[in-house]
Coordinates of C-alpha atoms and ligand atoms in Angstrom, one line a residue:
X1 CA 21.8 6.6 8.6
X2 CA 24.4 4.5 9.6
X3 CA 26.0 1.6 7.3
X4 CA 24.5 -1.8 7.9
X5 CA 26.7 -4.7 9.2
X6 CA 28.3 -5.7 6.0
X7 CA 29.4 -9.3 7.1
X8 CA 25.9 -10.3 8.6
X9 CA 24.4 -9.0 5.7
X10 CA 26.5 -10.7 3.5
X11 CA 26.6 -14.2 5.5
X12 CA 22.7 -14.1 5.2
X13 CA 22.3 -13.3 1.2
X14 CA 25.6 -16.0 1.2
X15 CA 22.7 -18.4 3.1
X16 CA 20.3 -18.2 0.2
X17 CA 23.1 -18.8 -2.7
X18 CA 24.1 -21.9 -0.4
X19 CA 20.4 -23.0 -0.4
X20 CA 19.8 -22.2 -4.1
X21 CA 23.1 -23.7 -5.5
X22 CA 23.0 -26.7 -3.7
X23 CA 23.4 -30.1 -5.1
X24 CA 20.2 -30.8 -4.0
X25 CA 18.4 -28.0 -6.4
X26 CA 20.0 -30.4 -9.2
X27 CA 20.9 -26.5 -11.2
X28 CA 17.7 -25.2 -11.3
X29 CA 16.7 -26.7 -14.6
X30 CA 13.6 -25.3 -16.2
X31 CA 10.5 -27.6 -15.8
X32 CA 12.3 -29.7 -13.3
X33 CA 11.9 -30.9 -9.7
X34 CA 14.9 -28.8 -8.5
X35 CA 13.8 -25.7 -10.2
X36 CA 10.2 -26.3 -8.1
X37 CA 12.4 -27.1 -4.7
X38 CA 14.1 -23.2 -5.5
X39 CA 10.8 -22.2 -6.6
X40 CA 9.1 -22.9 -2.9
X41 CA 12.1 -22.1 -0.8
X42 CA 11.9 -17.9 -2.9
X43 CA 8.2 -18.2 -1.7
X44 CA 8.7 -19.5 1.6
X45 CA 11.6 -16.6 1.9
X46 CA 9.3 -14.2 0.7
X47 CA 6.1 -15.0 2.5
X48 CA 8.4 -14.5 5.5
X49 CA 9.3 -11.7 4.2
X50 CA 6.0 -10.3 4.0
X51 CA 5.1 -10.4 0.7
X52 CA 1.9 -10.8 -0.5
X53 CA 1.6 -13.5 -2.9
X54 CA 1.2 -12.6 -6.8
X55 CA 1.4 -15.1 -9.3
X56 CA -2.0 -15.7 -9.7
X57 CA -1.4 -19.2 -7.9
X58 CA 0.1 -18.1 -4.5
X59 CA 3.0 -17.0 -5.4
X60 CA 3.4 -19.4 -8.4
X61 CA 2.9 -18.0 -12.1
X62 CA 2.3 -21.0 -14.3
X63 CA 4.0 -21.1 -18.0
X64 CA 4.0 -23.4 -20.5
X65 CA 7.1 -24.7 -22.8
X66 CA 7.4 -26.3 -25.6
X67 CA 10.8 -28.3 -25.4
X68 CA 12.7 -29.3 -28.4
X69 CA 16.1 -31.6 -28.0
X70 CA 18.9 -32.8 -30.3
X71 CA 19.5 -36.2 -30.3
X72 CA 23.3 -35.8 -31.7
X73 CA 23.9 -39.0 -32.2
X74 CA 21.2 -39.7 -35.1
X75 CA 22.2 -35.8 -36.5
X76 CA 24.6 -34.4 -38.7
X77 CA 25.7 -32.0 -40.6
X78 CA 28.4 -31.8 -43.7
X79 CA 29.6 -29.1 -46.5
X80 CA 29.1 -29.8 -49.9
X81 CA 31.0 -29.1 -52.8
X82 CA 32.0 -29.9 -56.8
X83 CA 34.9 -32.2 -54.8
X84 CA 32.3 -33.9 -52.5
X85 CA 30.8 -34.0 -49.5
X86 CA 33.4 -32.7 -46.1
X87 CA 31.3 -34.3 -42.7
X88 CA 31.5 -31.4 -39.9
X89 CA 32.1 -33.0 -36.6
X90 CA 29.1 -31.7 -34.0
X91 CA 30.2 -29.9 -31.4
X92 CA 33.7 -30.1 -32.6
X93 CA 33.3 -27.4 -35.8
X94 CA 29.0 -27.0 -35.2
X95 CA 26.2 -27.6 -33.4
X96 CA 22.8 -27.3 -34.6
X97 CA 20.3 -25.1 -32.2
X98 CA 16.9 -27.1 -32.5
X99 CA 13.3 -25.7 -32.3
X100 CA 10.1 -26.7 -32.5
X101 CA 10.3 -25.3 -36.2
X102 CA 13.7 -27.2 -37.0
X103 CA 12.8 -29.3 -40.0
X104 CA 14.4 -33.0 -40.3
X105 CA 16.5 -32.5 -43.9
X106 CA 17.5 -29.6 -45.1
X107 CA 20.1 -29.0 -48.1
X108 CA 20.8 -25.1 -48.8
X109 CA 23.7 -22.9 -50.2
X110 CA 25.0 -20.4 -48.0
X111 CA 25.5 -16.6 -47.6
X112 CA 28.0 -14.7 -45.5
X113 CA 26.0 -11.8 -44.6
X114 CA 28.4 -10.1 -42.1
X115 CA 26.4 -9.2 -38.9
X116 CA 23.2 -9.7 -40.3
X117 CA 21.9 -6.4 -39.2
X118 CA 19.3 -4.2 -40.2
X119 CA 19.6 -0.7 -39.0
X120 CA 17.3 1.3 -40.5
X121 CA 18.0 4.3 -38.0
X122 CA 21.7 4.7 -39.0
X123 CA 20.2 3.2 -43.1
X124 CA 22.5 0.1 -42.4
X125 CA 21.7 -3.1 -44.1
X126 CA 24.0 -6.2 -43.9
X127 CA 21.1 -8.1 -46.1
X128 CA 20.1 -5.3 -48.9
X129 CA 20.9 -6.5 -52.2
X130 CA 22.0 -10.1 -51.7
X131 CA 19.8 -12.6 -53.0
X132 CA 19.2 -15.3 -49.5
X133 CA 15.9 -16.9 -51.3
X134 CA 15.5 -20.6 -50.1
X135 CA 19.6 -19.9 -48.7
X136 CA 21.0 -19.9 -45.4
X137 CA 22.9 -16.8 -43.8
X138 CA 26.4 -17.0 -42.2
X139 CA 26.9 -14.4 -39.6
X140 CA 28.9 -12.8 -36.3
X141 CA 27.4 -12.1 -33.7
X142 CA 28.3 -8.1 -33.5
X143 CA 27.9 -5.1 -35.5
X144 CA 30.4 -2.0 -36.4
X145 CA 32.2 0.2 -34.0
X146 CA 30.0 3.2 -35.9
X147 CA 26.5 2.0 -34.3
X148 CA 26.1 3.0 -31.0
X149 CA 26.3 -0.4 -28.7
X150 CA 22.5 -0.2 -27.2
X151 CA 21.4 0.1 -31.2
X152 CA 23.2 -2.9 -32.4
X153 CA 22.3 -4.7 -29.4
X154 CA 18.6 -4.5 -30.0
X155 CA 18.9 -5.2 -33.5
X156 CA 20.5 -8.7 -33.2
X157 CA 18.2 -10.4 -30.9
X158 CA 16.4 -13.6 -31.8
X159 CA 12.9 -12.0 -32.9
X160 CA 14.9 -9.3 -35.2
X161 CA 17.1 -11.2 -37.0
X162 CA 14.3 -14.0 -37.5
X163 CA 11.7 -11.7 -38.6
X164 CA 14.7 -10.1 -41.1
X165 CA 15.6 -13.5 -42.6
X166 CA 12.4 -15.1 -43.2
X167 CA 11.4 -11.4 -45.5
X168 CA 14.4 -12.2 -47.2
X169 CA 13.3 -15.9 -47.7
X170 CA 16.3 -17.4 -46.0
X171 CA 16.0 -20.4 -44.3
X172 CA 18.2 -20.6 -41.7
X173 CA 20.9 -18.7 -40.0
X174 CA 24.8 -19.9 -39.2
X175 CA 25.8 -17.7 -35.9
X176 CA 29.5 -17.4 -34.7
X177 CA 31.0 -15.1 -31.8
X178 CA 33.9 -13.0 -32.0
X179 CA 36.6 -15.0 -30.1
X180 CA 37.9 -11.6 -28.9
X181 CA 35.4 -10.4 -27.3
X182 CA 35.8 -12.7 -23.8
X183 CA 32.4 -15.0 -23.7
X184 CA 31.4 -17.9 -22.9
X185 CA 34.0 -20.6 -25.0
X186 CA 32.8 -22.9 -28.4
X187 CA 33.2 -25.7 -26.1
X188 CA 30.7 -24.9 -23.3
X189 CA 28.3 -23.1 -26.3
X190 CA 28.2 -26.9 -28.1
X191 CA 27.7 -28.9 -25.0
X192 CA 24.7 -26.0 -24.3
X193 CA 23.1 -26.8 -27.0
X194 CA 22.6 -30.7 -26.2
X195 CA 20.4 -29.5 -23.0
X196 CA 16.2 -29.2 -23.7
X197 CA 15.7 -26.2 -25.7
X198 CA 12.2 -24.4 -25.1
X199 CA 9.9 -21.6 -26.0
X200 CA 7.2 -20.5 -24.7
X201 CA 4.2 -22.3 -25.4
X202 CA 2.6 -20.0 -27.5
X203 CA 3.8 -17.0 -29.6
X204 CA 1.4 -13.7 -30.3
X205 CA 0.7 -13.0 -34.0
X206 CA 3.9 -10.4 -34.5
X207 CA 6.2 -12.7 -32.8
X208 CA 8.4 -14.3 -35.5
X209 CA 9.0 -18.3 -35.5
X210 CA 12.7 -19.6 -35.2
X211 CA 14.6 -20.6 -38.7
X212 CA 13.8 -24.2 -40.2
X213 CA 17.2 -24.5 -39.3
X214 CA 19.6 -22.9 -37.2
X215 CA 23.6 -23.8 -36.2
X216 CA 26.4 -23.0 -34.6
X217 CA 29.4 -22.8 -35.3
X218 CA 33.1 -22.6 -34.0
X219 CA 34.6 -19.3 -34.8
X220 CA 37.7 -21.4 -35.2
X221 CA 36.8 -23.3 -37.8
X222 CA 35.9 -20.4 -40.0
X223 CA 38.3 -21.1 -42.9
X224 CA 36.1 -24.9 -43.4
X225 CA 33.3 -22.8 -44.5
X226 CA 34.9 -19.9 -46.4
X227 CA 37.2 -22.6 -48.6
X228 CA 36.9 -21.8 -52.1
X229 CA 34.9 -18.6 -51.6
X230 CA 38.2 -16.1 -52.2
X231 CA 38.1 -14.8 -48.4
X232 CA 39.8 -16.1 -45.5
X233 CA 39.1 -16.1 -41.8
X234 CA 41.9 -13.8 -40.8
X235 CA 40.6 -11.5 -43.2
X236 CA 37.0 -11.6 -42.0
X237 CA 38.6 -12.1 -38.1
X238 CA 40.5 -9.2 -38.7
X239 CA 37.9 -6.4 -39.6
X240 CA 34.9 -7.8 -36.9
X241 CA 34.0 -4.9 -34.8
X242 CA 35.7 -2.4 -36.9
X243 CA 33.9 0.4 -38.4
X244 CA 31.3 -0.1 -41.5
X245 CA 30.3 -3.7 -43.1
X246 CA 32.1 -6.6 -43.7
X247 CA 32.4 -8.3 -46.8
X248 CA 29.2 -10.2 -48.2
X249 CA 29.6 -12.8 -50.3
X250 CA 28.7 -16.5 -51.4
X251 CA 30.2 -19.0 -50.2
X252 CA 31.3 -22.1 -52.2
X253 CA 29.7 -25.0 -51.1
X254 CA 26.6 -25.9 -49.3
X255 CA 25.5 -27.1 -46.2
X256 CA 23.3 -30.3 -45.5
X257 CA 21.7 -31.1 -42.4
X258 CA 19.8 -33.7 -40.6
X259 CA 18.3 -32.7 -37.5
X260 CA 17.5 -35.7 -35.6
X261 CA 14.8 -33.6 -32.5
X262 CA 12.6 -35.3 -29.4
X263 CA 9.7 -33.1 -28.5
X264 CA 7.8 -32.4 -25.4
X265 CA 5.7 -30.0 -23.5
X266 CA 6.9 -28.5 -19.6
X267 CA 5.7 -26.3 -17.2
X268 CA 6.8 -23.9 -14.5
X269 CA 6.3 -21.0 -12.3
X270 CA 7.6 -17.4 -12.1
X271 CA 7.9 -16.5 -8.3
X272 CA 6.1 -13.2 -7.6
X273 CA 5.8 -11.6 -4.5
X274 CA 4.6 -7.7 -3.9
X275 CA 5.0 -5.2 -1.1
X276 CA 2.0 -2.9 -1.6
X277 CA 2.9 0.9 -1.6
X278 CA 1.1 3.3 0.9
X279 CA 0.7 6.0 -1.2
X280 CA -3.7 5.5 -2.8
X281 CA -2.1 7.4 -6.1
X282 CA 0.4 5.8 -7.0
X283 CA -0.1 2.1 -5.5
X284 CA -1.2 0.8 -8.9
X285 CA 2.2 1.5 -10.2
X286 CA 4.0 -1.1 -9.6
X287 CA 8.5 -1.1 -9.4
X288 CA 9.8 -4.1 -10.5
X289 CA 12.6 -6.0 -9.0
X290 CA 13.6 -9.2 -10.9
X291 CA 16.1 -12.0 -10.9
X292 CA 16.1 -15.5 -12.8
X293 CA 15.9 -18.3 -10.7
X294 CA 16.9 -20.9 -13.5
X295 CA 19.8 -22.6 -14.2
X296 CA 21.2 -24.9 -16.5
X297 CA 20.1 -28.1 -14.4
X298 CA 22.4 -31.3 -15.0
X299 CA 23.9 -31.7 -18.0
X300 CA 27.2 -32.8 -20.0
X301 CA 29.5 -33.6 -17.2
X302 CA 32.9 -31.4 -16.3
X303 CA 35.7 -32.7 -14.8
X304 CA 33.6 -34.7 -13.6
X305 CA 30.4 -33.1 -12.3
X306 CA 27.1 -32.9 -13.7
X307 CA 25.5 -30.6 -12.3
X308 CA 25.2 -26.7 -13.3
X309 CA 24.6 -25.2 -9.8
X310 CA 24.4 -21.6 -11.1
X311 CA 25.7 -19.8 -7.9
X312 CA 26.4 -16.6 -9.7
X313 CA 24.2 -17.2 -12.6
X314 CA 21.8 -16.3 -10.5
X315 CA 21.2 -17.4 -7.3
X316 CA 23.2 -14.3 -6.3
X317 CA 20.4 -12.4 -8.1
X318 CA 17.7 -14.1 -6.4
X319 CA 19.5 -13.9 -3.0
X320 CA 19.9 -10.2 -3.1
X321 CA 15.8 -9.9 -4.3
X322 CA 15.3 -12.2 -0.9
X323 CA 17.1 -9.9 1.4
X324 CA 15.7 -6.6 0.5
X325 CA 12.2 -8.2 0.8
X326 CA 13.3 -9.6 4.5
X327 CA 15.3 -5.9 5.4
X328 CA 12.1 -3.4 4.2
X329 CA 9.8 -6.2 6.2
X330 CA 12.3 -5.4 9.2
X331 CA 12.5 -1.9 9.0
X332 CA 8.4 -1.3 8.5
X333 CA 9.4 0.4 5.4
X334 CA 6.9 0.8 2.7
X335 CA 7.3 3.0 -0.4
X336 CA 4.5 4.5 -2.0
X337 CA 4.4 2.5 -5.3
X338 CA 3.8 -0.9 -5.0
X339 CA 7.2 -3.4 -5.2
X340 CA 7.1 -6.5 -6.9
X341 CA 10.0 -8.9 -6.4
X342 CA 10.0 -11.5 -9.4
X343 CA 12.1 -14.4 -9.8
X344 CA 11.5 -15.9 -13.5
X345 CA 12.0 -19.0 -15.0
X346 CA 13.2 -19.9 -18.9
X347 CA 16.3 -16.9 -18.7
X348 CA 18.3 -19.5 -19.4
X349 CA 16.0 -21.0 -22.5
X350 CA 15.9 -17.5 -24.0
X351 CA 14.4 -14.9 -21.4
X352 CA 10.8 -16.7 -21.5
X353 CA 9.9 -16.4 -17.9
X354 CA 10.3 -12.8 -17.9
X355 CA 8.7 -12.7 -21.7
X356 CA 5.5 -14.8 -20.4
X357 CA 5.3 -12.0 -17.4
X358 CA 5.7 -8.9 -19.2
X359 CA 3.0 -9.7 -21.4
X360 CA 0.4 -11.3 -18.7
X361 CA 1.6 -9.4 -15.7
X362 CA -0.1 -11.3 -12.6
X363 CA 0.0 -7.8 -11.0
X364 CA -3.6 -5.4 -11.3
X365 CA -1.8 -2.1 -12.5
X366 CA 0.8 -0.5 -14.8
X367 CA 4.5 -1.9 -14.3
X368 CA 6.8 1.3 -14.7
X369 CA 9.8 0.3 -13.9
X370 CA 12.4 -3.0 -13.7
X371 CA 15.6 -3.2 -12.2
X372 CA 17.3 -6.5 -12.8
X373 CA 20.4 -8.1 -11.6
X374 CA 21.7 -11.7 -13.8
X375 CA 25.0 -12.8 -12.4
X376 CA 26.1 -9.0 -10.3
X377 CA 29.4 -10.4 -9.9
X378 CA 30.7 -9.7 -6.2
X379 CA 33.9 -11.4 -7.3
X380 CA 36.0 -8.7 -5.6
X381 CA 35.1 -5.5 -3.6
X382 CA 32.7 -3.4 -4.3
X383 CA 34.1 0.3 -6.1
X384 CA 32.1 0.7 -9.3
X385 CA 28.9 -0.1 -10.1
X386 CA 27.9 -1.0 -13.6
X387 CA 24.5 -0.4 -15.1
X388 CA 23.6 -1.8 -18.6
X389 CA 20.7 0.9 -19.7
X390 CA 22.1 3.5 -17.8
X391 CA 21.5 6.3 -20.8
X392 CA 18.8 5.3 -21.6
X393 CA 15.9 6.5 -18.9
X394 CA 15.7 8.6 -16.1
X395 CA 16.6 4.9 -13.6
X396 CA 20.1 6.1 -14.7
X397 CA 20.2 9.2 -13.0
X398 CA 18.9 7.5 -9.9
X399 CA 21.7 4.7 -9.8
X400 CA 23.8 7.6 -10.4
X401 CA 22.8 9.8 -7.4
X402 CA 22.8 6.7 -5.5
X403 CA 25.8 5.0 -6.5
X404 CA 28.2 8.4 -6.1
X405 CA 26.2 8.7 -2.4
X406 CA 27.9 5.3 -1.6
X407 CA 31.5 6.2 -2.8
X408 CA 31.3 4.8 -5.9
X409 CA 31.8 5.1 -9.6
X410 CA 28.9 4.3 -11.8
X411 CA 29.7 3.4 -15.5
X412 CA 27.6 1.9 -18.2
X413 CA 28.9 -1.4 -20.5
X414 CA 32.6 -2.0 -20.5
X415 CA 32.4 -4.3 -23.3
X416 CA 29.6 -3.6 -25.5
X417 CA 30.0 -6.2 -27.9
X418 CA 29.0 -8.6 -25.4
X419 CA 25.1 -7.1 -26.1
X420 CA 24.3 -7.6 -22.3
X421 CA 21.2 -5.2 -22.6
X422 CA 19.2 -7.5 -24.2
X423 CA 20.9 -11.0 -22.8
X424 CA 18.9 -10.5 -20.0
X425 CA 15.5 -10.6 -18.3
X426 CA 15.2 -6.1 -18.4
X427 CA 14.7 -6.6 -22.3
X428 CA 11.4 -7.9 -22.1
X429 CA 10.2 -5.0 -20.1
X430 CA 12.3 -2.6 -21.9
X431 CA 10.1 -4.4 -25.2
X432 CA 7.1 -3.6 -23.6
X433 CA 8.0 0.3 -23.0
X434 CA 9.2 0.1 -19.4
X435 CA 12.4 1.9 -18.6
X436 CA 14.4 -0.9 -16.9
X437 CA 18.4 -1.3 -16.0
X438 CA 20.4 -4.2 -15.4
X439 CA 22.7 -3.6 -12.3
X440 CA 26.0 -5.3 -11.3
X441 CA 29.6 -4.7 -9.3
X442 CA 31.7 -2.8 -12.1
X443 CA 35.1 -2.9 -12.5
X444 CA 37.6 -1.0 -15.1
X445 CA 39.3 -2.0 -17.9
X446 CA 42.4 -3.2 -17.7
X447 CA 42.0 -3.5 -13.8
X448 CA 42.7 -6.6 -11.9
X449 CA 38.9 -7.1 -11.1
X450 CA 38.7 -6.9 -15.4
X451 CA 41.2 -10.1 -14.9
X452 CA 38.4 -11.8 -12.2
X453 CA 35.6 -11.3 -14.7
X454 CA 36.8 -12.9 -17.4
X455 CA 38.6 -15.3 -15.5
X456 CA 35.1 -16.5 -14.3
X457 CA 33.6 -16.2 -17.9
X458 CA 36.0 -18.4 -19.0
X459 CA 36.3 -20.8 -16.2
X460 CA 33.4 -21.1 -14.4
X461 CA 30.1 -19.3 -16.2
X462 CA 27.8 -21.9 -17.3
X463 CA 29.6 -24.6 -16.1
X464 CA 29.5 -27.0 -12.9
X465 CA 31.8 -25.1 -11.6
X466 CA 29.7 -21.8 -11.1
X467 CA 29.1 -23.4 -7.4
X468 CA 29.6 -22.5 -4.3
X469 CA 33.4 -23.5 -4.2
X470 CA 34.4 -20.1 -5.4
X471 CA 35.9 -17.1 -4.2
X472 CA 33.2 -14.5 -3.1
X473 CA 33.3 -11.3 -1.6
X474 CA 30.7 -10.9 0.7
X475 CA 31.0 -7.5 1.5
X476 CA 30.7 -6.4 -1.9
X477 CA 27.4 -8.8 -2.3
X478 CA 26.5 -6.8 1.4
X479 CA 26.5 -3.5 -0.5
X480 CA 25.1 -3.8 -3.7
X481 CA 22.4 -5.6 -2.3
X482 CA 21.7 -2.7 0.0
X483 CA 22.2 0.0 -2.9
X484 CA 19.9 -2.2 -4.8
X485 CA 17.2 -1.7 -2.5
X486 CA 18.3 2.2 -2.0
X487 CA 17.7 2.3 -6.3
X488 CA 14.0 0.3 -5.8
X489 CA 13.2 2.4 -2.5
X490 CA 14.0 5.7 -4.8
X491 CA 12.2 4.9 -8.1
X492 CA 9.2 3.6 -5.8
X493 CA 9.0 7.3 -3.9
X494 CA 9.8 9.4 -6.5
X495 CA 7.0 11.9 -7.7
X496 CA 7.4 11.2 -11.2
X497 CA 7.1 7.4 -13.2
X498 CA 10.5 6.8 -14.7
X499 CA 10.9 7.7 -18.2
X500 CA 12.8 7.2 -21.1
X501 CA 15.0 9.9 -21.6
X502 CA 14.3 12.3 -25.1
X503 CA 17.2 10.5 -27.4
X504 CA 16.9 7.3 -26.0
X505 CA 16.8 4.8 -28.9
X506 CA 14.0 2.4 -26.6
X507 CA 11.9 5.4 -26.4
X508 CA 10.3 3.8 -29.7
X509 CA 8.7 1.0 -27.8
X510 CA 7.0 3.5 -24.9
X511 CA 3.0 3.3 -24.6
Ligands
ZN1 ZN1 23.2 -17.8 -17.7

């Protein structure tokens, strides 16, 4: 088989970004009109493409939201002490993350409980033996160098550090990020947290409710909250992401809130479109292909624009599920389990698009597979590919095979601690036992492509200027979009359903 023309293949995916992360899509918010403009161009491209439509409303999967929203100006939030009350300035040193459980006053003394993990696997526990009754829990986002990165990753999400602090009676959670491990920056997390928060409309009978309160708060302002309580923040600063637990201790003063939050409902669609397989076997096994659609939408203006176009974050993703649609549809090629290409909404909210699919598929059948791609980064070209999951299930041995057929080198996370196995839409599947990966261009560290990454992380990722005035190699979007479909093709012929492999941690959640 001969390669495909790279630069027509990479001016046409560049065609749907431009589309997608134009001004006119207003980012892509969540329950807005822009999101429903992207929302029928995906189906319009897909019907093209063939697809049959599969969201139960044409292509269209309705979901509900709830939407909670800070109103800044009529919160706050201060630290309280035997020498008085110290203001904290929102979204200079916090920020509080409202949801539809945040309650309006809250007074509480506070806990530094390390990462806040529970582990029972490895018998780690950052909670045992503290006393968090009616308290609230300080924590880093992280976990030690001695549990393995998939592990700890799993372990803080939302739903498991929730469901751990309400059985310890806590009522609310402080949440800082290591500032050396290269994120998205306190300023852009503060501003975030002004936009309409959501969750899905309603929550099964295991699913743990949010905190009564939750915050923020600016890694760099770490020694306001430990004053008086015998550590420091270098101290703390300097053993994060080493091996074994931090220190756990009380701090000295309280913290009092007031949450001022507006409340509304929202709905809007998942995008699902399916190629039937050929095979009468296997067509009721469905291989999942999946990108969020969101965005941001417009928010807190920077440098002077408003709106949060979300060209790599990830109308890059949903591009690439477009073009392998429109090139199977071209070449008559039909694998024998069925294909569904899904473009969610709510990944931006907290992965609820993909959350409200994986557990009322609009597909008749058993989903065994999802491969997803959030923000692939074809910042530069194209000689590693990077799979979060890759250990995990037998999908990593087919990216493997695959990716060493097209020249390349195939790693898993470089950076661990960034926990991007469960930051993205795969996790919900991978929840509901289905093997899944999360595929993007790799790079290695230390490596001038390493420097591109985090130079967009930095600069551009969740801001107005993810657009589509950024460098872009084309080529390298070219080629992992066809090695994507190669990886769907594969999992979609093979003989076998994909499995989780025999040590594989997510193996607990398998039906
Ligand atoms: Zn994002």
């Amino acid at each position: 088989m001969s390669d495909p023309d790279w630069t027509a293949l990479g001016r046409s995916w560049w065609s749907h970004v431009q589309v997608l992360a134009d001004d006119s899509m207003e980012g892509r918010g969540t329950g807005t009109a822009g999101f429903q403009r992207a929302a029928e161009y995906v189906a319009r491209q897909f019907q093209a493409a063939g697809l049959e439509p599969a969201g139960g409303s044409g292509y269209l999967q309705s979901v509900e939201f709830q939407v909670s929203q800070l109103d800044e100006a009529a919160s706050s939030l201060a630290l309280v002490g035997p020498a008085g009350v110290e203001p904290l300035r929102l979204r200079e040193d916090a920020q509080i993350a409202v949801t539809s459980e945040t309650v309006p006053d809250l007074d509480a003394e506070v806990v530094f409980v390390g990462y806040c993990l529970e582990v029972p696997e490895y018998g780690y526990s950052d909670l045992a033996g503290l006393d968090l009754k009616g308290k609230l829990a300080v924590m880093f986002i992280g976990g030690p160098s001695d549990i393995p990165g998939p592990i700890k990753a799993h372990y803080q999400s939302f739903s498991e550090r929730y469901r751990n602090l309400r059985k310890a009676g806590a009522v609310g959670s402080v949440v800082m990020s290591d500032p050396k491990v290269p994120d998205l920056p306190w300023p852009r997390v503060a501003t975030g947290l002004l936009m309409p928060r959501m969750e899905l409309a309603e929550y099964g009978p295991e699913e743990p409710r949010p905190m009564p309160l939750a915050i923020s708060f600016n890694p760099a302002r770490l020694d306001l909250l430990l004053a008086g309580s015998g550590h420091t923040a270098a101290e703390i600063l300097g053993r994060l992401g080493g091996p074994g637990h931090l220190p756990r201790f009380p701090l000295a003063r309280r913290i009092r809130a007031h949450a001022a939050v507006r409340r509304s409902t929202a709905h809007c669609s998942n995008v699902v479109g399916v190629l039937p397989g050929h095979d009468p076997a296997l067509r009721q096994e469905y291989v999942v292909g999946s990108a969020h659609l969101d965005h941001l939408g417009v928010g807190e203006p920077i440098n002077g624009d408003r709106i949060y176009s979300g060209a790599m974050d990830n109308a890059s993703g949903v591009a690439t599920l477009i073009e392998i649609a429109r090139r199977m549809h071209e070449s008559g090629e039909r694998p024998k389990r069925s294909l569904v290409f899904l473009a969610v909404t709510g990944e931006e909210k907290g992965l609820l698009g993909s959350a409200y699919f994986a557990k009322h598929p609009s597909v008749t059948g058993r989903v065994v597979a999802d491969l997803n791609m959030d923000m692939f980064m074809p910042l530069h070209p194209m000689k590693y590919l990077e799979v979060q999951g890759l250990d995990e299930s037998t999908l990593g041995a087919d990216a493997r095979a695959l990716g060493a057929q097209a020249g390349l080198g195939v790693h898993a996370d470089p950076v661990p601690d960034r926990v991007l196995f469960i930051r993205s839409d795969q996790y919900n599947f991978v929840k509901a036992g289905v093997p899944s990966l999360m595929l993007s261009v790799g790079y290695q560290p230390g490596s001038p492509e390493e420097e591109n990454v985090n130079h967009f992380l930095h600069n551009r990722y969740h801001s107005p200027a993810d657009d589509l005035d950024q460098p872009v190699d084309l080529v390298a979007a070219a080629q992992f979009t066809d090695l994507l479909g190669r990886i769907l093709t594969r999992v979609a012929n093979a003989p076998t359903r994909p499995a989780w492999n025999a040590d594989s941690f997510f193996r607990k959640f398998a039906k």
